Amino acid sequence: MWKTFLIAALGLGLAACQPSKRYQSFTPGELWLDDNDVHINAHGGGILFEKGRYYWFGEHKTAGEGGNKANVGVHCYSSDDLYNWKDEGIALHVEPEGSGSPIEKGCILERPKVIHNPKTGKYVMWFHLEPKGQGYGGAQSGVAVSDKVAGPYTFLRAGRINPGKWACNVPDSLKEAPVFATEDAYSGGSLPASLDSLNIQKRDFEGGQMARDMNLFVDDDGKAYHIYASEENSTLQIAQLTEDYTGHNGVYARCFEGRFMEAPAMFKRNGKYYLIMSGCTGWAPNAARSAVADSIFGPWKELGNPCIDADSALTYHSQSTFVLPVQGKEDTYIYMGDRWTPENAIDGRYVWLPVRFEGERVVIPWESEWKLEGKGE
Ligand code: GAL
């Protein structure tokens, strides 16, 4: 009798300790509260699946227009079901104002992504960095490492990419062609007929390639890649990281020359590489783009706008940040996008939608509320 009582009491106790599962579905664009009842603050984010949990890293924004600057750092949340997120705190803190650190408070630190290196055991975070007070002209990349997935991360360095190295697919004609000052090559404010006439890749040869909107991708063979908008955003570059993932090894390709792709999100399906991207209109949404390739360095074939429902021309008022392969569910991917609110940065919303395939084509339908389904549930 008392045994039954004990078991029941234990059961009740356990139930009381279990955090309640607030969400059982995704509601794109709505407020999304964490376990402290606070709207999730992880913009331009990405997800790492590690030891049975998902870890979501993103920009911690603050209120108002000034909240687009990095005043706090990179926020981390964790989840076992992708609907309910536990606040894991700030994974990478900005350095105090006046410290002179590249990641000083007030810098621009965007689109952080984290991968795990099995050889070193370290978690490696890369992000787009613009040193304080220099607008978006720096186009640097920062890297930080930690022994623990949720941090704290230690900042290593920031800079341009692959100085003194040509892309593996740069034509010899560009190596020899002159470099024009950007102002000379633009006529009447419009873009030059051929972007290659600017030869930005050569302009930046010595100092290193520009990198703004970015992502990371780890291939099945453990090789990791940095994918970023380069050459004044005109051309996407895909660069291999060193074995420890904390640097670039000099091997990189130029893709989508002159296509002005931003917000790249890469995933692999049935041996093919896919990219979902946006055009370049700042915080304002535009039509998403998609592309497929047999090899990560291309050639890439554009597949058009993957969105198909009302407001598809604005990617349902969002911009891509990541595509998440859902663990344990066959052929299940989530499009993760940001609905930016630059006038009050902290209120930015998340637009997560299912990714479907029609043959080779990628399709993202609009759903105002949806759940993960399919094999493995
Ligand atoms: C967007 C970019 C964002 C941010 C913004 C600033 O195009 O995707 O990450 O840099 O511009 O205007």
mmCIF file of C-alpha atoms and ligand atoms in Angstrom:
data_model
loop_
_atom_site.group_PDB
_atom_site.id
_atom_site.type_symbol
_atom_site.label_atom_id
_atom_site.label_comp_id
_atom_site.label_asym_id
_atom_site.label_seq_id
_atom_site.Cartn_x
_atom_site.Cartn_y
_atom_site.Cartn_z
ATOM 1 C CA MET A 1 0.000 0.000 0.000
ATOM 2 C CA TRP A 2 2.656 2.517 1.050
ATOM 3 C CA LYS A 3 4.677 1.376 -1.930
ATOM 4 C CA THR A 4 1.870 2.387 -4.280
ATOM 5 C CA PHE A 5 1.664 5.706 -2.450
ATOM 6 C CA LEU A 6 5.418 6.254 -2.791
ATOM 7 C CA ILE A 7 5.363 5.493 -6.517
ATOM 8 C CA ALA A 8 2.396 7.862 -7.029
ATOM 9 C CA ALA A 9 4.109 10.609 -4.996
ATOM 10 C CA LEU A 10 7.324 10.161 -6.959
ATOM 11 C CA GLY A 11 5.337 10.321 -10.172
ATOM 12 C CA LEU A 12 3.679 13.567 -9.109
ATOM 13 C CA GLY A 13 7.022 14.987 -8.030
ATOM 14 C CA LEU A 14 8.563 14.123 -11.378
ATOM 15 C CA ALA A 15 5.606 15.599 -13.219
ATOM 16 C CA ALA A 16 6.014 18.819 -11.239
ATOM 17 C CA CYS A 17 9.710 18.998 -12.255
ATOM 18 C CA GLN A 18 9.004 18.475 -15.946
ATOM 19 C CA PRO A 19 8.840 21.844 -17.698
ATOM 20 C CA SER A 20 5.478 22.072 -19.436
ATOM 21 C CA LYS A 21 5.609 21.828 -23.209
ATOM 22 C CA ARG A 22 4.063 25.107 -24.265
ATOM 23 C CA TYR A 23 4.213 24.545 -28.025
ATOM 24 C CA GLN A 24 3.215 21.562 -30.138
ATOM 25 C CA SER A 25 3.526 23.290 -33.509
ATOM 26 C CA PHE A 26 5.335 26.076 -35.395
ATOM 27 C CA THR A 27 3.504 29.376 -35.933
ATOM 28 C CA PRO A 28 5.728 31.332 -38.361
ATOM 29 C CA GLY A 29 5.954 35.064 -37.730
ATOM 30 C CA GLU A 30 4.310 34.960 -34.286
ATOM 31 C CA LEU A 31 5.990 35.738 -30.979
ATOM 32 C CA TRP A 32 7.968 32.675 -29.891
ATOM 33 C CA LEU A 33 8.545 32.436 -26.143
ATOM 34 C CA ASP A 34 11.412 30.597 -24.465
ATOM 35 C CA ASP A 35 11.222 28.728 -21.144
ATOM 36 C CA ASN A 36 11.381 32.077 -19.306
ATOM 37 C CA ASP A 37 8.379 33.428 -21.261
ATOM 38 C CA VAL A 38 10.636 35.790 -23.221
ATOM 39 C CA HIS A 39 10.551 36.095 -27.047
ATOM 40 C CA ILE A 40 13.501 34.088 -28.415
ATOM 41 C CA ASN A 41 16.423 36.379 -29.192
ATOM 42 C CA ALA A 42 18.542 34.507 -31.763
ATOM 43 C CA HIS A 43 18.300 36.331 -35.090
ATOM 44 C CA GLY A 44 20.202 35.413 -38.250
ATOM 45 C CA GLY A 45 20.736 32.101 -36.494
ATOM 46 C CA GLY A 46 21.667 28.527 -37.148
ATOM 47 C CA ILE A 47 21.322 25.202 -35.399
ATOM 48 C CA LEU A 48 23.750 22.534 -34.273
ATOM 49 C CA PHE A 49 22.457 19.091 -33.283
ATOM 50 C CA GLU A 50 24.629 17.732 -30.518
ATOM 51 C CA LYS A 51 24.184 14.764 -28.169
ATOM 52 C CA GLY A 52 20.451 14.494 -28.734
ATOM 53 C CA ARG A 53 19.654 18.208 -28.441
ATOM 54 C CA TYR A 54 19.323 21.063 -30.879
ATOM 55 C CA TYR A 55 21.294 24.236 -30.091
ATOM 56 C CA TRP A 56 20.104 27.442 -31.737
ATOM 57 C CA PHE A 57 22.651 30.279 -31.933
ATOM 58 C CA GLY A 58 21.745 33.753 -33.139
ATOM 59 C CA GLU A 59 22.260 37.475 -32.810
ATOM 60 C CA HIS A 60 21.007 38.856 -29.504
ATOM 61 C CA LYS A 61 19.255 42.073 -30.538
ATOM 62 C CA THR A 62 18.133 44.879 -28.250
ATOM 63 C CA ALA A 63 15.240 47.346 -28.450
ATOM 64 C CA GLY A 64 15.065 50.175 -30.969
ATOM 65 C CA GLU A 65 17.061 50.820 -34.109
ATOM 66 C CA GLY A 66 20.346 50.715 -32.199
ATOM 67 C CA GLY A 67 19.476 47.138 -31.307
ATOM 68 C CA ASN A 68 20.756 45.954 -34.685
ATOM 69 C CA LYS A 69 24.281 46.532 -33.390
ATOM 70 C CA ALA A 70 25.910 43.897 -31.176
ATOM 71 C CA ASN A 71 25.293 45.248 -27.683
ATOM 72 C CA VAL A 72 25.282 41.846 -25.979
ATOM 73 C CA GLY A 73 26.570 39.019 -28.167
ATOM 74 C CA VAL A 74 25.433 35.654 -29.471
ATOM 75 C CA HIS A 75 22.509 34.003 -27.687
ATOM 76 C CA CYS A 76 22.063 30.231 -27.397
ATOM 77 C CA TYR A 77 18.902 28.180 -26.800
ATOM 78 C CA SER A 78 18.431 24.415 -26.683
ATOM 79 C CA SER A 79 15.547 22.082 -27.451
ATOM 80 C CA ASP A 80 14.715 18.407 -27.863
ATOM 81 C CA ASP A 81 11.610 18.913 -30.006
ATOM 82 C CA LEU A 82 12.323 22.150 -31.980
ATOM 83 C CA TYR A 83 9.083 23.747 -30.705
ATOM 84 C CA ASN A 84 10.106 24.504 -27.107
ATOM 85 C CA TRP A 85 13.380 26.307 -26.402
ATOM 86 C CA LYS A 86 15.371 26.622 -23.185
ATOM 87 C CA ASP A 87 17.436 29.764 -22.690
ATOM 88 C CA GLU A 88 21.106 28.703 -22.445
ATOM 89 C CA GLY A 89 22.317 32.302 -22.069
ATOM 90 C CA ILE A 90 24.903 34.298 -23.993
ATOM 91 C CA ALA A 91 27.369 31.976 -25.734
ATOM 92 C CA LEU A 92 29.718 34.743 -26.926
ATOM 93 C CA HIS A 93 29.816 38.084 -25.138
ATOM 94 C CA VAL A 94 30.872 41.285 -26.854
ATOM 95 C CA GLU A 95 33.842 43.003 -25.184
ATOM 96 C CA PRO A 96 33.362 46.195 -23.149
ATOM 97 C CA GLU A 97 33.078 49.537 -24.928
ATOM 98 C CA GLY A 98 36.448 51.198 -25.319
ATOM 99 C CA SER A 99 38.316 47.884 -25.069
ATOM 100 C CA GLY A 100 39.410 48.220 -28.695
ATOM 101 C CA SER A 101 38.549 44.561 -29.277
ATOM 102 C CA PRO A 102 37.248 43.718 -32.766
ATOM 103 C CA ILE A 103 34.105 42.449 -31.014
ATOM 104 C CA GLU A 104 33.700 45.531 -28.859
ATOM 105 C CA LYS A 105 30.127 46.433 -27.819
ATOM 106 C CA GLY A 106 28.516 48.391 -30.664
ATOM 107 C CA CYS A 107 30.223 46.449 -33.451
ATOM 108 C CA ILE A 108 28.101 44.629 -36.052
ATOM 109 C CA LEU A 109 28.152 40.904 -35.407
ATOM 110 C CA GLU A 110 25.746 39.000 -37.638
ATOM 111 C CA ARG A 111 24.619 35.537 -38.684
ATOM 112 C CA PRO A 112 26.666 33.462 -36.183
ATOM 113 C CA LYS A 113 26.889 29.724 -36.876
ATOM 114 C CA VAL A 114 28.455 26.917 -34.818
ATOM 115 C CA ILE A 115 29.915 23.566 -35.879
ATOM 116 C CA HIS A 116 31.638 20.839 -33.874
ATOM 117 C CA ASN A 117 35.093 19.575 -34.748
ATOM 118 C CA PRO A 118 35.379 15.881 -33.851
ATOM 119 C CA LYS A 119 39.205 15.924 -34.097
ATOM 120 C CA THR A 120 39.823 18.757 -31.632
ATOM 121 C CA GLY A 121 36.584 18.300 -29.682
ATOM 122 C CA LYS A 122 36.031 22.071 -29.926
ATOM 123 C CA TYR A 123 32.879 23.912 -30.890
ATOM 124 C CA VAL A 124 33.728 26.537 -33.489
ATOM 125 C CA MET A 125 31.639 29.659 -34.085
ATOM 126 C CA TRP A 126 31.997 31.861 -37.187
ATOM 127 C CA PHE A 127 30.191 35.142 -37.760
ATOM 128 C CA HIS A 128 30.144 38.214 -39.990
ATOM 129 C CA LEU A 129 31.935 41.043 -38.222
ATOM 130 C CA GLU A 130 32.061 44.760 -38.889
ATOM 131 C CA PRO A 131 34.339 46.547 -36.450
ATOM 132 C CA LYS A 132 32.630 49.347 -34.530
ATOM 133 C CA GLY A 133 31.974 52.617 -36.322
ATOM 134 C CA GLN A 134 32.962 51.464 -39.799
ATOM 135 C CA GLY A 135 29.561 50.650 -41.271
ATOM 136 C CA TYR A 136 29.583 47.554 -43.462
ATOM 137 C CA GLY A 137 32.882 48.282 -45.200
ATOM 138 C CA GLY A 138 35.041 45.906 -43.165
ATOM 139 C CA ALA A 139 33.371 42.725 -44.457
ATOM 140 C CA GLN A 140 35.331 40.599 -41.996
ATOM 141 C CA SER A 141 34.727 37.173 -40.526
ATOM 142 C CA GLY A 142 35.214 36.389 -36.856
ATOM 143 C CA VAL A 143 35.879 33.046 -35.202
ATOM 144 C CA ALA A 144 35.494 31.885 -31.589
ATOM 145 C CA VAL A 145 35.856 28.492 -29.884
ATOM 146 C CA SER A 146 34.569 26.681 -26.819
ATOM 147 C CA ASP A 147 34.905 23.293 -25.133
ATOM 148 C CA LYS A 148 31.204 23.353 -24.302
ATOM 149 C CA VAL A 149 28.464 23.635 -26.871
ATOM 150 C CA ALA A 150 26.565 26.467 -25.160
ATOM 151 C CA GLY A 151 29.783 28.340 -24.395
ATOM 152 C CA PRO A 152 31.250 30.552 -23.160
ATOM 153 C CA TYR A 153 33.108 30.990 -26.466
ATOM 154 C CA THR A 154 36.542 32.604 -26.623
ATOM 155 C CA PHE A 155 37.090 35.016 -29.503
ATOM 156 C CA LEU A 156 40.152 34.067 -31.569
ATOM 157 C CA ARG A 157 40.435 36.615 -34.395
ATOM 158 C CA ALA A 158 38.671 38.424 -37.222
ATOM 159 C CA GLY A 159 39.743 39.410 -40.699
ATOM 160 C CA ARG A 160 39.339 39.041 -44.441
ATOM 161 C CA ILE A 161 39.526 35.648 -46.107
ATOM 162 C CA ASN A 162 42.337 33.873 -47.958
ATOM 163 C CA PRO A 163 44.684 36.838 -48.610
ATOM 164 C CA GLY A 164 47.073 36.156 -51.498
ATOM 165 C CA LYS A 165 45.030 33.225 -52.838
ATOM 166 C CA TRP A 166 43.078 33.008 -56.087
ATOM 167 C CA ALA A 167 39.771 31.191 -56.222
ATOM 168 C CA CYS A 168 40.184 27.746 -57.776
ATOM 169 C CA ASN A 169 37.838 28.698 -60.624
ATOM 170 C CA VAL A 170 38.988 32.250 -61.340
ATOM 171 C CA PRO A 171 39.687 32.633 -65.066
ATOM 172 C CA ASP A 172 43.246 33.623 -66.020
ATOM 173 C CA SER A 173 41.768 36.593 -67.856
ATOM 174 C CA LEU A 174 40.698 38.076 -64.504
ATOM 175 C CA LYS A 175 44.105 37.445 -62.965
ATOM 176 C CA GLU A 176 45.611 39.567 -65.717
ATOM 177 C CA ALA A 177 42.849 42.151 -66.130
ATOM 178 C CA PRO A 178 43.204 45.579 -64.521
ATOM 179 C CA VAL A 179 41.348 46.560 -61.378
ATOM 180 C CA PHE A 180 39.112 49.624 -61.658
ATOM 181 C CA ALA A 181 38.172 51.829 -58.772
ATOM 182 C CA THR A 182 34.517 51.088 -58.095
ATOM 183 C CA GLU A 183 33.531 54.714 -58.834
ATOM 184 C CA ASP A 184 35.151 54.590 -62.290
ATOM 185 C CA ALA A 185 33.415 51.400 -63.282
ATOM 186 C CA TYR A 186 29.900 52.554 -62.379
ATOM 187 C CA SER A 187 28.321 54.809 -64.930
ATOM 188 C CA GLY A 188 25.518 57.123 -63.858
ATOM 189 C CA GLY A 189 24.960 55.179 -60.672
ATOM 190 C CA SER A 190 23.988 51.985 -62.476
ATOM 191 C CA LEU A 191 25.878 48.742 -62.350
ATOM 192 C CA PRO A 192 28.545 48.141 -64.959
ATOM 193 C CA ALA A 193 27.624 45.895 -67.855
ATOM 194 C CA SER A 194 29.921 43.200 -66.548
ATOM 195 C CA LEU A 195 30.658 42.969 -62.869
ATOM 196 C CA ASP A 196 33.834 41.174 -63.634
ATOM 197 C CA SER A 197 34.972 44.432 -65.150
ATOM 198 C CA LEU A 198 35.299 45.637 -61.551
ATOM 199 C CA ASN A 199 37.565 42.699 -60.826
ATOM 200 C CA ILE A 200 36.888 42.919 -57.101
ATOM 201 C CA GLN A 201 38.430 39.513 -56.534
ATOM 202 C CA LYS A 202 41.735 40.896 -57.803
ATOM 203 C CA ARG A 203 41.295 44.180 -55.936
ATOM 204 C CA ASP A 204 41.035 42.186 -52.693
ATOM 205 C CA PHE A 205 43.720 39.621 -53.581
ATOM 206 C CA GLU A 206 46.372 41.032 -51.232
ATOM 207 C CA GLY A 207 44.167 41.996 -48.304
ATOM 208 C CA GLY A 208 41.800 39.049 -48.484
ATOM 209 C CA GLN A 209 38.306 38.517 -49.778
ATOM 210 C CA MET A 210 35.260 40.290 -48.336
ATOM 211 C CA ALA A 211 32.656 38.240 -46.472
ATOM 212 C CA ARG A 212 29.286 39.481 -45.216
ATOM 213 C CA ASP A 213 26.152 37.283 -44.987
ATOM 214 C CA MET A 214 27.432 33.807 -44.240
ATOM 215 C CA ASN A 215 26.834 30.232 -43.301
ATOM 216 C CA LEU A 216 28.778 27.071 -42.531
ATOM 217 C CA PHE A 217 28.358 23.577 -43.896
ATOM 218 C CA VAL A 218 30.021 20.324 -42.780
ATOM 219 C CA ASP A 219 30.109 17.667 -45.482
ATOM 220 C CA ASP A 220 29.794 13.905 -44.937
ATOM 221 C CA ASP A 221 33.592 13.550 -45.121
ATOM 222 C CA GLY A 222 34.068 15.996 -42.224
ATOM 223 C CA LYS A 223 35.323 18.841 -44.433
ATOM 224 C CA ALA A 224 33.794 22.154 -43.415
ATOM 225 C CA TYR A 225 32.984 25.113 -45.655
ATOM 226 C CA HIS A 226 32.324 28.803 -45.175
ATOM 227 C CA ILE A 227 29.762 30.230 -47.605
ATOM 228 C CA TYR A 228 29.597 34.023 -47.829
ATOM 229 C CA ALA A 229 28.524 37.006 -49.883
ATOM 230 C CA SER A 230 31.782 38.433 -51.249
ATOM 231 C CA GLU A 231 33.151 40.881 -53.814
ATOM 232 C CA GLU A 232 30.862 43.741 -52.644
ATOM 233 C CA ASN A 233 28.066 41.154 -52.318
ATOM 234 C CA SER A 234 28.130 40.543 -56.078
ATOM 235 C CA THR A 235 29.490 37.012 -55.908
ATOM 236 C CA LEU A 236 29.091 34.161 -53.455
ATOM 237 C CA GLN A 237 32.294 32.473 -52.397
ATOM 238 C CA ILE A 238 32.555 29.005 -50.886
ATOM 239 C CA ALA A 239 35.778 28.431 -48.951
ATOM 240 C CA GLN A 240 37.074 25.298 -47.286
ATOM 241 C CA LEU A 241 38.065 25.580 -43.626
ATOM 242 C CA THR A 242 41.238 24.150 -42.128
ATOM 243 C CA GLU A 243 41.090 20.745 -40.432
ATOM 244 C CA ASP A 244 40.405 22.336 -37.049
ATOM 245 C CA TYR A 245 37.716 24.578 -38.616
ATOM 246 C CA THR A 246 39.248 27.774 -37.179
ATOM 247 C CA GLY A 247 40.815 29.108 -40.392
ATOM 248 C CA HIS A 248 40.659 28.942 -44.193
ATOM 249 C CA ASN A 249 42.966 26.602 -46.085
ATOM 250 C CA GLY A 250 43.223 28.660 -49.283
ATOM 251 C CA VAL A 251 40.872 26.513 -51.346
ATOM 252 C CA TYR A 252 37.773 28.388 -52.462
ATOM 253 C CA ALA A 253 35.460 28.960 -55.397
ATOM 254 C CA ARG A 254 33.521 31.906 -56.805
ATOM 255 C CA CYS A 255 29.887 31.067 -57.528
ATOM 256 C CA PHE A 256 26.920 33.015 -58.930
ATOM 257 C CA GLU A 257 29.152 35.831 -60.237
ATOM 258 C CA GLY A 258 27.248 39.097 -60.416
ATOM 259 C CA ARG A 259 24.052 37.585 -58.997
ATOM 260 C CA PHE A 260 24.184 39.476 -55.674
ATOM 261 C CA MET A 261 23.170 36.563 -53.469
ATOM 262 C CA GLU A 262 22.783 37.104 -49.715
ATOM 263 C CA ALA A 263 21.679 35.014 -46.747
ATOM 264 C CA PRO A 264 23.024 31.659 -48.066
ATOM 265 C CA ALA A 265 21.757 28.475 -46.386
ATOM 266 C CA MET A 266 23.232 25.174 -47.578
ATOM 267 C CA PHE A 267 22.072 21.599 -47.128
ATOM 268 C CA LYS A 268 22.669 18.237 -48.777
ATOM 269 C CA ARG A 269 20.040 15.800 -49.979
ATOM 270 C CA ASN A 270 20.529 12.536 -51.866
ATOM 271 C CA GLY A 271 24.147 13.465 -52.574
ATOM 272 C CA LYS A 272 23.297 16.869 -54.079
ATOM 273 C CA TYR A 273 24.118 20.246 -52.558
ATOM 274 C CA TYR A 274 21.380 22.856 -52.268
ATOM 275 C CA LEU A 275 21.451 26.538 -51.484
ATOM 276 C CA ILE A 276 18.602 28.800 -50.496
ATOM 277 C CA MET A 277 19.489 32.483 -50.701
ATOM 278 C CA SER A 278 18.028 35.954 -51.082
ATOM 279 C CA GLY A 279 18.702 38.997 -53.219
ATOM 280 C CA CYS A 280 20.296 42.124 -51.748
ATOM 281 C CA THR A 281 17.736 44.565 -50.321
ATOM 282 C CA GLY A 282 19.010 45.060 -46.776
ATOM 283 C CA TRP A 283 16.434 44.382 -44.047
ATOM 284 C CA ALA A 284 13.565 44.497 -46.553
ATOM 285 C CA PRO A 285 12.521 41.078 -47.872
ATOM 286 C CA ASN A 286 12.838 40.057 -51.520
ATOM 287 C CA ALA A 287 12.252 36.885 -53.529
ATOM 288 C CA ALA A 288 14.231 33.876 -52.346
ATOM 289 C CA ARG A 289 16.432 31.944 -54.732
ATOM 290 C CA SER A 290 17.472 28.317 -54.800
ATOM 291 C CA ALA A 291 20.179 26.334 -56.527
ATOM 292 C CA VAL A 292 21.558 22.805 -56.789
ATOM 293 C CA ALA A 293 24.996 21.339 -57.542
ATOM 294 C CA ASP A 294 26.683 17.932 -57.729
ATOM 295 C CA SER A 295 29.857 19.355 -56.258
ATOM 296 C CA ILE A 296 30.077 21.952 -53.519
ATOM 297 C CA PHE A 297 32.294 24.245 -55.618
ATOM 298 C CA GLY A 298 29.812 24.066 -58.469
ATOM 299 C CA PRO A 299 28.843 24.503 -61.181
ATOM 300 C CA TRP A 300 25.613 25.591 -59.479
ATOM 301 C CA LYS A 301 22.314 25.516 -61.320
ATOM 302 C CA GLU A 302 19.720 28.064 -60.250
ATOM 303 C CA LEU A 303 16.256 26.640 -59.581
ATOM 304 C CA GLY A 304 14.349 29.890 -59.013
ATOM 305 C CA ASN A 305 12.187 31.081 -56.164
ATOM 306 C CA PRO A 306 11.237 28.116 -53.963
ATOM 307 C CA CYS A 307 8.241 29.956 -52.448
ATOM 308 C CA ILE A 308 4.886 29.219 -54.060
ATOM 309 C CA ASP A 309 2.095 30.820 -52.017
ATOM 310 C CA ALA A 310 0.840 34.387 -51.506
ATOM 311 C CA ASP A 311 3.711 36.783 -50.780
ATOM 312 C CA SER A 312 6.180 34.391 -52.393
ATOM 313 C CA ALA A 313 7.864 37.405 -54.027
ATOM 314 C CA LEU A 314 8.815 38.522 -50.508
ATOM 315 C CA THR A 315 9.641 35.042 -49.173
ATOM 316 C CA TYR A 316 6.580 35.420 -46.900
ATOM 317 C CA HIS A 317 8.250 38.519 -45.423
ATOM 318 C CA SER A 318 11.414 36.708 -44.429
ATOM 319 C CA GLN A 319 15.053 36.202 -45.407
ATOM 320 C CA SER A 320 16.801 32.843 -45.186
ATOM 321 C CA THR A 321 19.249 32.085 -42.410
ATOM 322 C CA PHE A 322 19.521 28.270 -42.239
ATOM 323 C CA VAL A 323 18.088 25.009 -43.503
ATOM 324 C CA LEU A 324 17.862 22.397 -40.783
ATOM 325 C CA PRO A 325 17.859 18.660 -41.554
ATOM 326 C CA VAL A 326 15.572 17.231 -38.850
ATOM 327 C CA GLN A 327 17.181 14.344 -36.997
ATOM 328 C CA GLY A 328 15.518 10.950 -37.094
ATOM 329 C CA LYS A 329 12.971 11.982 -39.705
ATOM 330 C CA GLU A 330 13.540 10.875 -43.231
ATOM 331 C CA ASP A 331 13.883 13.629 -45.818
ATOM 332 C CA THR A 332 12.681 16.363 -43.459
ATOM 333 C CA TYR A 333 14.176 19.861 -43.693
ATOM 334 C CA ILE A 334 13.112 23.145 -42.153
ATOM 335 C CA TYR A 335 13.576 26.522 -43.838
ATOM 336 C CA MET A 336 14.559 29.028 -41.145
ATOM 337 C CA GLY A 337 14.112 32.687 -42.019
ATOM 338 C CA ASP A 338 14.140 36.033 -40.255
ATOM 339 C CA ARG A 339 11.357 38.576 -40.450
ATOM 340 C CA TRP A 340 13.451 41.626 -39.598
ATOM 341 C CA THR A 341 12.024 44.607 -37.720
ATOM 342 C CA PRO A 342 14.945 47.042 -38.023
ATOM 343 C CA GLU A 343 13.090 49.879 -36.234
ATOM 344 C CA ASN A 344 12.826 47.673 -33.133
ATOM 345 C CA ALA A 345 15.406 44.969 -33.707
ATOM 346 C CA ILE A 346 14.496 42.811 -30.699
ATOM 347 C CA ASP A 347 10.989 42.203 -32.060
ATOM 348 C CA GLY A 348 12.255 40.382 -35.181
ATOM 349 C CA ARG A 349 10.252 37.216 -35.835
ATOM 350 C CA TYR A 350 11.159 33.765 -37.054
ATOM 351 C CA VAL A 351 9.615 32.188 -40.106
ATOM 352 C CA TRP A 352 10.193 28.442 -40.080
ATOM 353 C CA LEU A 353 8.580 26.472 -42.878
ATOM 354 C CA PRO A 354 8.737 22.953 -44.298
ATOM 355 C CA VAL A 355 10.971 22.337 -47.312
ATOM 356 C CA ARG A 356 9.505 20.038 -49.937
ATOM 357 C CA PHE A 357 10.894 18.685 -53.194
ATOM 358 C CA GLU A 358 9.340 18.354 -56.614
ATOM 359 C CA GLY A 359 11.913 16.339 -58.498
ATOM 360 C CA GLU A 360 15.039 18.385 -58.151
ATOM 361 C CA ARG A 361 13.143 21.605 -57.395
ATOM 362 C CA VAL A 362 12.965 22.991 -53.852
ATOM 363 C CA VAL A 363 9.537 24.175 -52.722
ATOM 364 C CA ILE A 364 8.667 26.174 -49.614
ATOM 365 C CA PRO A 365 4.922 26.448 -49.023
ATOM 366 C CA TRP A 366 3.409 28.944 -46.556
ATOM 367 C CA GLU A 367 1.872 27.438 -43.422
ATOM 368 C CA SER A 368 0.442 29.629 -40.660
ATOM 369 C CA GLU A 369 0.687 26.679 -38.273
ATOM 370 C CA TRP A 370 2.342 23.337 -38.894
ATOM 371 C CA LYS A 371 3.953 20.314 -37.255
ATOM 372 C CA LEU A 372 6.732 17.957 -38.117
ATOM 373 C CA GLU A 373 5.367 14.775 -39.534
ATOM 374 C CA GLY A 374 6.463 11.793 -41.536
ATOM 375 C CA LYS A 375 8.553 8.730 -40.875
ATOM 376 C CA GLY A 376 10.417 8.617 -37.622
ATOM 377 C CA GLU A 377 7.910 10.563 -35.527
HETATM 378 C C1 GAL B 1 20.744 42.193 -44.922
HETATM 379 C C2 GAL B 1 21.551 41.064 -44.337
HETATM 380 C C3 GAL B 1 21.481 41.179 -42.834
HETATM 381 C C4 GAL B 1 21.997 42.548 -42.458
HETATM 382 C C5 GAL B 1 21.221 43.621 -43.168
HETATM 383 C C6 GAL B 1 21.739 45.017 -42.866
HETATM 384 O O1 GAL B 1 20.758 42.155 -46.322
HETATM 385 O O2 GAL B 1 21.062 39.845 -44.766
HETATM 386 O O3 GAL B 1 22.226 40.141 -42.243
HETATM 387 O O4 GAL B 1 23.356 42.650 -42.782
HETATM 388 O O5 GAL B 1 21.266 43.423 -44.554
HETATM 389 O O6 GAL B 1 21.090 45.971 -43.658
#
